Amino acid sequence: MVAFRLVTLASILGALTTSNATELQWEPVPGINTLKATVVPPPSGAPVVSKGDTITVHATGIVKESGKKFWSTKDPGQKAFTYTTGSVIKGWNLGLMGAGVGETRKLDIPAAEGYGARGFPAWGIPPNGGLFFEIEVLSIMGKGGEF
């Protein structure tokens, strides 16, 4: 059962981009259980996400348990997503701190740091559902535009 789960995890992560999930360097986000991995590093000297910033990103979200994509700003008719730190789920909010403009980062967010016991049924996220996100930082208001 454990081996099957690891293969499934790797295949879901790999589905987010063409990069090989086994080559990513996963590390814990300080103070929480979410994991982060850099897919594309930011250019040297890029401004970074910090508390109170307004950020514009491209993002794709997948439910861990089902492998189902529930949202992507890259889908036809969708636009980049702009938010202020603190206004999104905990795993995303803290998992993106320190990310630079031009960086693409993957997040592995446990349910407790996502939508928790209630889930988000309208998006197909079950109660206690874990999430995978791939997030590309496009700009940070007042700190710099697209790279």
Coordinates of N, CA, C and O in Angstrom, one line a residue:
M1 N 0.8 -1.2 0.0 CA 0.0 0.0 0.0 C 0.8 1.2 0.0 O 0.6 2.2 -0.7
V2 N 1.9 1.3 0.8 CA 2.8 2.4 0.8 C 3.4 2.7 -0.5 O 3.5 3.8 -1.0
A3 N 4.0 1.7 -1.2 CA 4.6 1.8 -2.5 C 3.6 2.4 -3.5 O 3.9 3.2 -4.3
F4 N 2.4 1.9 -3.5 CA 1.4 2.4 -4.4 C 1.1 3.8 -4.2 O 1.0 4.6 -5.1
R5 N 1.0 4.2 -2.9 CA 0.7 5.6 -2.6 C 1.9 6.5 -3.1 O 1.7 7.6 -3.6
L6 N 3.1 6.1 -3.0 CA 4.3 6.9 -3.4 C 4.3 7.0 -4.9 O 4.5 8.1 -5.4
V7 N 3.9 6.0 -5.6 CA 3.9 6.1 -7.1 C 2.8 7.0 -7.5 O 2.9 7.9 -8.4
T8 N 1.6 7.0 -6.9 CA 0.5 7.9 -7.2 C 0.9 9.3 -6.9 O 0.7 10.2 -7.7
L9 N 1.5 9.6 -5.8 CA 2.0 10.9 -5.4 C 2.9 11.5 -6.5 O 2.7 12.6 -7.0
A10 N 3.9 10.7 -6.9 CA 4.8 11.1 -7.9 C 4.1 11.4 -9.2 O 4.4 12.4 -9.9
S11 N 3.2 10.6 -9.6 CA 2.5 10.8 -10.9 C 1.6 12.0 -10.8 O 1.6 12.7 -11.8
I12 N 1.0 12.3 -9.7 CA 0.2 13.5 -9.6 C 1.1 14.7 -9.7 O 0.8 15.7 -10.4
L13 N 2.2 14.7 -8.9 CA 3.1 15.9 -8.9 C 3.6 16.1 -10.3 O 3.7 17.2 -10.8
G14 N 4.0 15.0 -11.0 CA 4.6 15.1 -12.3 C 3.6 15.7 -13.3 O 3.9 16.3 -14.3
A15 N 2.3 15.4 -13.1 CA 1.2 15.9 -14.0 C 1.1 17.4 -14.0 O 0.6 18.0 -14.9
L16 N 1.5 18.1 -12.9 CA 1.4 19.5 -12.8 C 2.3 20.2 -13.9 O 2.0 21.3 -14.3
T17 N 3.5 19.6 -14.2 CA 4.4 20.2 -15.2 C 5.1 19.1 -15.8 O 5.0 17.9 -15.5
T18 N 5.9 19.5 -16.7 CA 6.7 18.4 -17.4 C 8.0 18.0 -16.6 O 8.6 17.1 -17.0
S19 N 8.3 18.8 -15.5 CA 9.4 18.4 -14.7 C 9.2 17.1 -14.0 O 8.1 16.7 -13.7
N20 N 10.3 16.4 -13.7 CA 10.2 15.1 -13.0 C 10.1 15.3 -11.5 O 11.0 15.9 -10.9
A21 N 9.0 14.9 -10.9 CA 8.7 15.1 -9.5 C 9.8 14.5 -8.6 O 10.0 15.0 -7.5
T22 N 10.4 13.4 -9.1 CA 11.4 12.8 -8.2 C 12.7 13.6 -8.1 O 13.5 13.4 -7.3
E23 N 12.9 14.6 -9.1 CA 14.1 15.4 -9.1 C 13.9 16.7 -8.2 O 14.9 17.4 -7.9
L24 N 12.7 17.0 -7.7 CA 12.5 18.1 -6.9 C 13.0 18.0 -5.5 O 13.0 16.9 -5.0
Q25 N 13.5 19.1 -5.0 CA 14.0 19.1 -3.6 C 12.9 19.6 -2.7 O 12.7 20.8 -2.6
W26 N 12.1 18.7 -2.0 CA 11.0 19.1 -1.2 C 11.6 19.5 0.2 O 12.5 18.9 0.7
E27 N 11.1 20.6 0.8 CA 11.5 21.0 2.1 C 10.3 21.5 2.8 O 9.3 22.0 2.2
P28 N 10.3 21.4 4.2 CA 9.2 21.9 5.0 C 9.1 23.4 4.9 O 10.1 24.1 4.9
V29 N 7.8 23.9 5.0 CA 7.6 25.3 5.2 C 7.7 25.6 6.7 O 7.1 24.9 7.5
P30 N 8.5 26.6 7.1 CA 8.7 26.8 8.5 C 7.4 27.0 9.3 O 6.5 27.7 8.9
G31 N 7.2 26.2 10.4 CA 6.1 26.4 11.3 C 4.8 25.6 10.9 O 3.9 25.6 11.7
I32 N 4.8 25.0 9.8 CA 3.6 24.2 9.4 C 4.0 22.9 8.7 O 5.2 22.6 8.6
N33 N 3.1 22.1 8.3 CA 3.3 20.8 7.7 C 3.4 20.8 6.2 O 3.6 19.8 5.6
T34 N 3.1 21.9 5.5 CA 3.1 22.0 4.1 C 4.6 21.9 3.6 O 5.5 22.3 4.3
L35 N 4.7 21.2 2.5 CA 6.0 21.1 1.8 C 6.1 22.0 0.6 O 5.1 22.2 -0.1
K36 N 7.3 22.4 0.3 CA 7.5 23.3 -0.9 C 8.7 22.8 -1.7 O 9.6 22.2 -1.2
A37 N 8.6 23.0 -3.0 CA 9.7 22.7 -3.9 C 9.8 23.7 -5.0 O 8.7 24.1 -5.6
T38 N 11.0 24.2 -5.3 CA 11.1 25.1 -6.4 C 11.3 24.4 -7.7 O 12.1 23.5 -7.9
V39 N 10.4 24.8 -8.7 CA 10.4 24.2 -10.0 C 11.3 25.1 -10.9 O 12.2 24.6 -11.7
V40 N 11.1 26.4 -10.9 CA 11.8 27.3 -11.7 C 12.3 28.4 -10.6 O 11.4 29.1 -10.0
P41 N 13.6 28.6 -10.5 CA 14.0 29.6 -9.5 C 13.8 31.0 -10.0 O 13.8 31.2 -11.2
P42 N 13.7 32.0 -9.1 CA 13.6 33.3 -9.6 C 14.9 33.9 -10.1 O 16.0 33.4 -9.7
P43 N 14.8 34.9 -10.9 CA 16.1 35.5 -11.4 C 16.8 36.2 -10.2 O 16.2 36.5 -9.2
S44 N 18.1 36.4 -10.3 CA 18.9 37.0 -9.2 C 18.3 38.4 -8.9 O 18.1 39.2 -9.9
G45 N 18.1 38.7 -7.7 CA 17.7 40.0 -7.2 C 16.2 40.3 -7.4 O 15.7 41.4 -7.1
A46 N 15.4 39.2 -7.7 CA 14.0 39.4 -7.8 C 13.3 39.7 -6.5 O 13.8 39.2 -5.5
P47 N 12.3 40.6 -6.5 CA 11.6 40.9 -5.3 C 10.9 39.6 -4.8 O 10.5 38.8 -5.6
V48 N 10.7 39.5 -3.5 CA 10.1 38.3 -2.9 C 8.9 38.6 -2.1 O 8.7 39.7 -1.6
V49 N 8.0 37.6 -2.0 CA 6.7 37.7 -1.3 C 7.0 37.8 0.2 O 7.7 37.0 0.7
S50 N 6.3 38.8 0.8 CA 6.4 38.9 2.2 C 5.0 39.3 2.8 O 4.1 39.7 2.0
K51 N 4.9 39.3 4.1 CA 3.6 39.6 4.7 C 3.0 41.0 4.3 O 3.8 42.0 4.2
G52 N 1.8 41.0 3.9 CA 1.1 42.2 3.5 C 1.1 42.5 2.1 O 0.5 43.5 1.6
D53 N 1.9 41.7 1.3 CA 2.0 42.0 -0.2 C 0.7 41.6 -0.9 O 0.0 40.7 -0.5
T54 N 0.5 42.3 -2.1 CA -0.5 41.9 -3.0 C 0.2 41.3 -4.2 O 1.1 41.9 -4.8
I55 N -0.1 40.0 -4.5 CA 0.6 39.2 -5.4 C -0.3 38.8 -6.6 O -1.4 38.4 -6.3
T56 N 0.3 38.7 -7.8 CA -0.4 38.1 -8.9 C 0.3 36.9 -9.3 O 1.5 36.9 -9.5
V57 N -0.4 35.8 -9.5 CA 0.1 34.5 -9.8 C -0.7 33.7 -10.9 O -1.8 34.0 -11.1
H58 N 0.0 32.8 -11.5 CA -0.7 31.7 -12.2 C -0.7 30.5 -11.2 O 0.3 30.3 -10.6
A59 N -1.8 29.8 -11.1 CA -1.8 28.7 -10.2 C -2.7 27.5 -10.8 O -3.7 27.8 -11.5
T60 N -2.3 26.3 -10.4 CA -3.0 25.1 -10.8 C -3.1 24.3 -9.5 O -2.1 24.1 -8.8
G61 N -4.4 23.9 -9.2 CA -4.6 23.1 -8.0 C -5.2 21.7 -8.3 O -6.0 21.6 -9.2
I62 N -4.7 20.7 -7.6 CA -5.1 19.3 -7.8 C -5.4 18.7 -6.4 O -4.7 18.9 -5.4
V63 N -6.5 17.9 -6.3 CA -6.8 17.2 -5.1 C -5.9 16.0 -5.0 O -5.8 15.2 -5.9
K64 N -5.2 15.9 -3.9 CA -4.3 14.7 -3.7 C -5.0 13.4 -3.8 O -4.4 12.5 -4.5
E65 N -6.1 13.2 -3.2 CA -6.7 11.9 -3.1 C -7.3 11.4 -4.4 O -7.2 10.2 -4.7
S66 N -7.7 12.3 -5.3 CA -8.3 11.9 -6.6 C -7.4 12.2 -7.8 O -7.6 11.7 -8.8
G67 N -6.5 13.1 -7.6 CA -5.7 13.5 -8.7 C -6.4 14.5 -9.7 O -6.0 14.8 -10.7
K68 N -7.6 15.0 -9.2 CA -8.5 15.8 -10.1 C -8.0 17.3 -10.0 O -7.9 17.8 -8.9
K69 N -7.8 17.9 -11.1 CA -7.5 19.3 -11.2 C -8.9 20.0 -10.9 O -9.9 19.8 -11.5
F70 N -8.8 20.9 -9.9 CA -10.0 21.7 -9.5 C -10.0 23.1 -10.0 O -11.0 23.8 -10.0
W71 N -8.8 23.6 -10.3 CA -8.7 25.0 -10.7 C -7.4 25.3 -11.4 O -6.4 24.7 -11.0
S72 N -7.4 26.1 -12.4 CA -6.2 26.6 -13.0 C -6.4 27.9 -13.7 O -7.3 28.0 -14.5
T73 N -5.5 28.8 -13.4 CA -5.6 30.1 -14.1 C -5.1 30.1 -15.5 O -5.3 31.0 -16.2
K74 N -4.5 28.9 -15.9 CA -4.1 28.8 -17.3 C -5.1 28.1 -18.2 O -4.9 28.0 -19.4
D75 N -6.2 27.7 -17.6 CA -7.3 27.2 -18.5 C -7.9 28.3 -19.3 O -7.9 29.4 -19.0
P76 N -8.5 27.9 -20.5 CA -9.1 28.9 -21.4 C -10.1 29.7 -20.6 O -10.9 29.1 -19.8
G77 N -10.1 31.0 -20.8 CA -11.1 31.9 -20.2 C -10.7 32.3 -18.8 O -11.4 33.2 -18.2
Q78 N -9.7 31.7 -18.2 CA -9.2 32.1 -16.8 C -8.2 33.2 -16.9 O -7.5 33.4 -17.9
K79 N -8.0 33.9 -15.8 CA -7.0 35.0 -15.7 C -6.1 34.7 -14.5 O -6.5 33.9 -13.6
A80 N -5.0 35.4 -14.5 CA -4.1 35.3 -13.4 C -4.9 35.7 -12.1 O -5.8 36.5 -12.2
F81 N -4.4 35.2 -11.0 CA -5.1 35.4 -9.7 C -4.3 36.4 -8.9 O -3.1 36.2 -8.7
T82 N -5.0 37.4 -8.4 CA -4.4 38.4 -7.5 C -5.0 38.3 -6.1 O -6.2 38.3 -6.0
Y83 N -4.1 38.3 -5.1 CA -4.6 38.2 -3.7 C -3.6 39.0 -2.8 O -2.5 39.3 -3.2
T84 N -4.0 39.2 -1.6 CA -3.2 39.8 -0.6 C -2.8 38.7 0.4 O -3.7 37.9 0.8
T85 N -1.5 38.6 0.8 CA -1.1 37.6 1.8 C -2.1 37.6 3.0 O -2.5 38.7 3.4
G86 N -2.4 36.4 3.5 CA -3.3 36.3 4.6 C -4.7 36.0 4.1 O -5.5 35.6 5.0
S87 N -5.0 36.2 2.8 CA -6.4 36.0 2.4 C -6.6 34.6 1.7 O -7.7 34.4 1.2
V88 N -5.6 33.8 1.7 CA -5.8 32.5 1.1 C -5.5 31.4 2.1 O -5.2 31.7 3.3
I89 N -5.7 30.1 1.8 CA -5.5 29.1 2.7 C -4.1 29.1 3.3 O -3.1 29.5 2.7
K90 N -3.9 28.6 4.5 CA -2.7 28.7 5.3 C -1.5 28.1 4.6 O -0.4 28.7 4.5
G91 N -1.6 26.9 4.0 CA -0.5 26.3 3.3 C 0.0 27.1 2.1 O 1.2 27.1 1.9
W92 N -0.9 27.7 1.4 CA -0.6 28.5 0.2 C 0.1 29.8 0.8 O 1.2 30.2 0.3
N93 N -0.6 30.5 1.7 CA -0.1 31.7 2.2 C 1.3 31.6 2.7 O 2.2 32.4 2.3
L94 N 1.6 30.7 3.6 CA 2.9 30.5 4.2 C 3.9 29.8 3.2 O 5.1 30.1 3.3
G95 N 3.4 29.0 2.4 CA 4.2 28.3 1.4 C 4.8 29.1 0.3 O 5.8 28.8 -0.3
L96 N 4.2 30.3 0.1 CA 4.7 31.2 -0.9 C 5.5 32.3 -0.4 O 6.2 33.0 -1.1
M97 N 5.6 32.4 1.0 CA 6.5 33.4 1.5 C 7.9 33.2 1.1 O 8.4 32.1 1.1
G98 N 8.5 34.3 0.7 CA 9.9 34.2 0.2 C 10.1 33.8 -1.2 O 11.2 33.8 -1.8
A99 N 9.0 33.5 -1.9 CA 9.1 33.2 -3.4 C 9.3 34.5 -4.1 O 8.8 35.5 -3.8
G100 N 10.2 34.4 -5.2 CA 10.5 35.6 -5.9 C 9.7 35.7 -7.2 O 9.2 34.7 -7.7
V101 N 9.6 36.9 -7.7 CA 8.9 37.2 -9.0 C 9.7 36.4 -10.0 O 10.9 36.4 -10.1
G102 N 8.9 35.6 -10.8 CA 9.5 34.8 -11.8 C 9.7 33.3 -11.4 O 10.0 32.4 -12.2
E103 N 9.5 33.1 -10.1 CA 9.7 31.7 -9.5 C 8.4 30.9 -9.7 O 7.3 31.4 -9.6
T104 N 8.6 29.6 -10.0 CA 7.5 28.7 -10.0 C 7.8 27.7 -8.8 O 8.9 27.1 -8.8
R105 N 6.8 27.5 -8.0 CA 6.9 26.7 -6.8 C 5.8 25.7 -6.7 O 4.6 26.0 -7.0
K106 N 6.1 24.5 -6.2 CA 5.0 23.5 -5.9 C 4.8 23.4 -4.4 O 5.8 23.6 -3.7
L107 N 3.6 23.2 -4.1 CA 3.2 23.1 -2.7 C 2.4 21.8 -2.5 O 1.6 21.4 -3.3
D108 N 2.7 21.1 -1.4 CA 2.0 19.9 -1.0 C 1.4 20.2 0.3 O 2.0 20.3 1.4
I109 N 0.1 20.5 0.3 CA -0.6 21.1 1.4 C -1.6 20.0 2.1 O -2.5 19.5 1.4
P110 N -1.3 19.7 3.4 CA -2.2 18.8 4.0 C -3.6 19.5 4.3 O -3.7 20.7 4.3
A111 N -4.6 18.7 4.5 CA -6.0 19.2 4.7 C -6.1 20.2 5.7 O -6.7 21.2 5.5
A112 N -5.4 20.0 6.8 CA -5.5 21.0 8.0 C -5.0 22.4 7.6 O -5.4 23.4 8.2
E113 N -4.2 22.5 6.6 CA -3.6 23.8 6.1 C -4.3 24.2 4.8 O -3.8 25.1 4.2
G114 N -5.3 23.5 4.4 CA -6.1 23.8 3.2 C -7.5 24.1 3.6 O -7.7 25.1 4.3
Y115 N -8.4 23.3 3.2 CA -9.9 23.5 3.5 C -10.4 22.7 4.6 O -11.6 22.8 5.0
G116 N -9.5 21.9 5.2 CA -9.8 21.2 6.5 C -11.0 20.2 6.4 O -11.3 19.6 5.3
A117 N -11.7 20.0 7.5 CA -12.7 19.0 7.6 C -13.9 19.3 6.8 O -14.7 18.4 6.4
R118 N -14.1 20.6 6.4 CA -15.3 21.0 5.6 C -15.1 20.7 4.1 O -16.0 20.6 3.3
G119 N -13.7 20.7 3.7 CA -13.4 20.6 2.3 C -14.0 21.8 1.5 O -14.2 22.9 2.1
F120 N -14.1 21.7 0.2 CA -14.7 22.7 -0.6 C -15.5 22.0 -1.7 O -15.0 21.8 -2.9
P121 N -16.7 21.4 -1.4 CA -17.4 20.6 -2.3 C -17.7 21.2 -3.7 O -17.7 20.4 -4.7
A122 N -17.9 22.4 -3.7 CA -18.2 23.1 -5.0 C -17.0 22.9 -6.0 O -17.2 22.9 -7.2
W123 N -15.8 22.8 -5.5 CA -14.7 22.6 -6.3 C -14.2 21.1 -6.4 O -13.2 20.8 -7.0
G124 N -14.9 20.2 -5.8 CA -14.6 18.8 -5.7 C -13.5 18.5 -4.7 O -12.9 17.4 -4.8
I125 N -13.3 19.3 -3.8 CA -12.3 19.1 -2.7 C -13.1 18.4 -1.5 O -13.9 19.1 -0.9
P126 N -12.8 17.1 -1.2 CA -13.5 16.4 -0.2 C -13.1 16.9 1.2 O -12.1 17.5 1.4
P127 N -14.0 16.6 2.2 CA -13.6 16.9 3.6 C -12.2 16.2 3.8 O -12.0 15.1 3.4
N128 N -11.3 16.9 4.5 CA -10.0 16.4 4.8 C -9.2 16.1 3.6 O -8.3 15.2 3.7
G129 N -9.4 16.8 2.5 CA -8.7 16.5 1.3 C -7.4 17.3 1.2 O -7.4 18.5 1.5
G130 N -6.3 16.7 0.9 CA -5.0 17.3 0.7 C -5.0 18.0 -0.7 O -5.7 17.6 -1.6
L131 N -4.0 18.9 -0.9 CA -3.9 19.6 -2.1 C -2.5 19.7 -2.6 O -1.6 19.8 -1.8
F132 N -2.4 19.7 -3.9 CA -1.1 20.1 -4.6 C -1.4 21.3 -5.4 O -2.4 21.5 -6.1
F133 N -0.4 22.3 -5.3 CA -0.5 23.5 -6.1 C 0.8 23.7 -6.8 O 1.9 23.4 -6.3
E134 N 0.7 24.2 -8.0 CA 1.9 24.7 -8.7 C 1.6 26.2 -8.9 O 0.5 26.6 -9.5
I135 N 2.5 27.1 -8.4 CA 2.2 28.5 -8.4 C 3.4 29.2 -9.0 O 4.5 29.0 -8.6
E136 N 3.1 30.1 -10.0 CA 4.1 30.9 -10.6 C 3.9 32.4 -10.2 O 2.8 32.9 -10.5
V137 N 4.9 33.0 -9.6 CA 4.7 34.4 -9.1 C 5.0 35.3 -10.3 O 6.1 35.3 -10.9
L138 N 3.9 36.1 -10.7 CA 4.1 37.0 -11.8 C 4.5 38.4 -11.4 O 5.3 39.0 -12.1
S139 N 3.9 38.9 -10.4 CA 4.3 40.2 -9.9 C 3.9 40.4 -8.4 O 3.0 39.7 -7.9
I140 N 4.5 41.4 -7.8 CA 4.2 41.8 -6.4 C 4.0 43.3 -6.5 O 4.9 44.0 -6.8
M141 N 2.8 43.7 -6.1 CA 2.4 45.1 -6.2 C 3.4 46.0 -5.4 O 3.7 45.7 -4.3
G142 N 3.9 47.0 -6.1 CA 4.9 47.9 -5.4 C 6.3 47.4 -5.3 O 7.2 48.1 -4.9
K143 N 6.5 46.1 -5.8 CA 7.9 45.6 -5.7 C 8.5 45.2 -7.1 O 9.6 45.0 -7.2
G144 N 7.6 45.2 -8.1 CA 8.2 44.8 -9.4 C 7.2 44.0 -10.2 O 6.4 43.3 -9.7
G145 N 7.3 44.2 -11.5 CA 6.5 43.6 -12.5 C 7.0 42.2 -12.9 O 7.9 41.7 -12.3
E146 N 6.5 41.8 -14.0 CA 6.9 40.5 -14.6 C 8.3 40.5 -15.0 O 8.9 41.5 -15.4
F147 N 9.0 39.3 -14.7 CA 10.3 39.1 -15.2 C 10.3 38.3 -16.5 O 9.4 37.4 -16.6

